[in-house]
Coordinates of C-alpha atoms in Angstrom, one line a residue:
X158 CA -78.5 235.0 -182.9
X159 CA -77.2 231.5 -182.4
X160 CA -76.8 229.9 -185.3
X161 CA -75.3 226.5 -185.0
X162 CA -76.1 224.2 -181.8
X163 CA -74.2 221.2 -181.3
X164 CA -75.6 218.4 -179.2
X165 CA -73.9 214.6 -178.5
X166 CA -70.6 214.8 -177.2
X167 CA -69.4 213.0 -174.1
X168 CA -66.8 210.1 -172.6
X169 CA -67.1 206.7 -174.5
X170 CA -65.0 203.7 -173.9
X171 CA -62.3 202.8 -177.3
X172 CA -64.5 200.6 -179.7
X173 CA -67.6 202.7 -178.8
X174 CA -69.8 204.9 -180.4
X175 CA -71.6 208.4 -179.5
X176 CA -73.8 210.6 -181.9
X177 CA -73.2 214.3 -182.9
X178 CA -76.3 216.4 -183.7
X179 CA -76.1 219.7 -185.1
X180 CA -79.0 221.8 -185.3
X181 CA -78.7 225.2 -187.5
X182 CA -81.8 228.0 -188.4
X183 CA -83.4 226.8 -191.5
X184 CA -82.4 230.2 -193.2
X185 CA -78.5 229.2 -193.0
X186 CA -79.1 224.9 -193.2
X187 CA -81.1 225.0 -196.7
X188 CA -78.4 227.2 -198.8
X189 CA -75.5 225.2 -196.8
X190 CA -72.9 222.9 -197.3
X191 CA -72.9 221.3 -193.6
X192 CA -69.9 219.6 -192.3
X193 CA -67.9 218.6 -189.7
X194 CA -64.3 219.5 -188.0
X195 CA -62.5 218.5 -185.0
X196 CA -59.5 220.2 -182.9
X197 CA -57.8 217.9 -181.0
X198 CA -55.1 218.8 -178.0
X199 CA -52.3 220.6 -179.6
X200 CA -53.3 220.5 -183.2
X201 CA -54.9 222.6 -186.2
X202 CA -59.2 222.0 -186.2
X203 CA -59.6 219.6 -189.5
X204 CA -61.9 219.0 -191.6
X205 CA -64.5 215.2 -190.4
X206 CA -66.7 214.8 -192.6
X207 CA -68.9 217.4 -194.7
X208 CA -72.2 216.8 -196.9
X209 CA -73.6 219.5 -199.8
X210 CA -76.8 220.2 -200.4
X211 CA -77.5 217.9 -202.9
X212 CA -75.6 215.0 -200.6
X213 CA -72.4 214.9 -201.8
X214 CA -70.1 214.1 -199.2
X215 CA -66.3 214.3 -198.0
X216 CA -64.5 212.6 -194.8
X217 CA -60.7 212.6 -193.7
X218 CA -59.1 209.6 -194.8
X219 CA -58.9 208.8 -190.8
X220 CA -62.8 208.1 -190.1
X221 CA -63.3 206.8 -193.6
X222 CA -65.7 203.5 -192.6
X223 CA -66.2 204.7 -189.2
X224 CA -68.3 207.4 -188.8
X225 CA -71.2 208.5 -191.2
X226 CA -72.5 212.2 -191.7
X227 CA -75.9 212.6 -192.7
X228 CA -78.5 215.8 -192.9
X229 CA -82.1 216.2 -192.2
X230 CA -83.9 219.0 -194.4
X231 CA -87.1 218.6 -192.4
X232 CA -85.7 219.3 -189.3
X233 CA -82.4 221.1 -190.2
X234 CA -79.7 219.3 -188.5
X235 CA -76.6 217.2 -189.3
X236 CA -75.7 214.5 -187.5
X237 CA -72.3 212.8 -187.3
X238 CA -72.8 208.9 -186.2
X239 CA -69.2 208.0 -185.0
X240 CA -68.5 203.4 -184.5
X241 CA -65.6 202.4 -183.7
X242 CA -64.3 205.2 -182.0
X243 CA -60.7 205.3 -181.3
X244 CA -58.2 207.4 -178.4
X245 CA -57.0 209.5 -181.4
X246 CA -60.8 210.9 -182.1
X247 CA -60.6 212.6 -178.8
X248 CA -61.3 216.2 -179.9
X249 CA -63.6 219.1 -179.7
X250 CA -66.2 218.5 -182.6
X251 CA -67.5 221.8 -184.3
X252 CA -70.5 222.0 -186.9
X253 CA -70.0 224.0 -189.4
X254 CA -72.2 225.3 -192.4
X255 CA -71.0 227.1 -195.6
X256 CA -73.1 228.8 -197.8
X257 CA -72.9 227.0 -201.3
X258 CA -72.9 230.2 -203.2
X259 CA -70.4 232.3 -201.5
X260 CA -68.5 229.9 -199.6
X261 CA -67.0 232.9 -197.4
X262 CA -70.2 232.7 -195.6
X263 CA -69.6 230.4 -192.8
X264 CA -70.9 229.8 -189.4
X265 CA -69.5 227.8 -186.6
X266 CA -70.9 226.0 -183.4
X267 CA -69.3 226.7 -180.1
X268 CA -68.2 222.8 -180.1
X269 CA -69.0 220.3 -178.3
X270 CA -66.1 218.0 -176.5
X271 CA -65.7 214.2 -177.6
X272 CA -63.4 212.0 -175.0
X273 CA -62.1 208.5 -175.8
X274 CA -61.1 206.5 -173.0
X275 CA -61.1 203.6 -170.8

C-alpha cells in the first residue's frame, strides 16, 4: 500500500549537510519521473529538484550548486544530497514520483521534516 518512503531528515547546523532517501515499489520507480518538493512554514510545497527516467534533471534556481538529486534503478530510491544547507531550506521534504506517460499519475511520501539551525 505504501508507496513512497522517505528516510534522512533531521536538525543540521547552517553550512551543513543531511541526505534524503526516498525509497518507492519498483512497479511505480521504473515508469517514473522522481523528484523532490519542499513546504516550508507558511508557504505553497515547491518543486527541489526532480530527475526523468532517462536522467534528465530539474532544480529551483535556490539549491542550484547545492544540493544534487540522483536515482538508483537497482535498488529504487532517489536520494537528494543537500551541502551547504541554509535557515531558508528548513522545510518538510516530500518524494514524489510521476508516471512519465500519464503524468496525472502521481504518488507522494508522507514527508519527512528538514530543520536548519544553530
Amino acid at each position: 500500500q505504501v508507496q513512497l518512503v522517505e528516510s534522512g531528515g533531521g536538525l543540521v547546523q547552517p553550512g551543513g549537510s543531511l541526505r534524503l532517501s526516498c525509497a518507492a515499489s519498483g512497479s511505480i520507480f521504473r515508469r517514473s519521473t522522481m523528484g523532490w518538493f519542499r513546504r516550508a512554514p507558511g508557504k505553497e510545497r515547491e518543486l527541489v529538484a526532480v530527475m526523468t527516467t532517462g536522467g534528465s534533471t530539474r532544480y529551483a534556481d535556490s539549491v542550484k550548486g547545492r544540493f544534487t538529486i540522483s536515482r538508483d534503478n537497482a535498488q529504487n530510491t532517489v536520494d537528494l544530497q543537500m551541502n551547504s544547507l541554509r535557515p531558508e531550506d528548513t522545510a518538510v521534504y516530500y518524494c514524489n514520483a510521476e508516471n512519465s506517460i500519464v503524468p496525472t499519475i502521481k504518488y507522494w511520501g508522507k514527508g519527512t521534516l528538514v530543520t536548519v539551525s544553530s
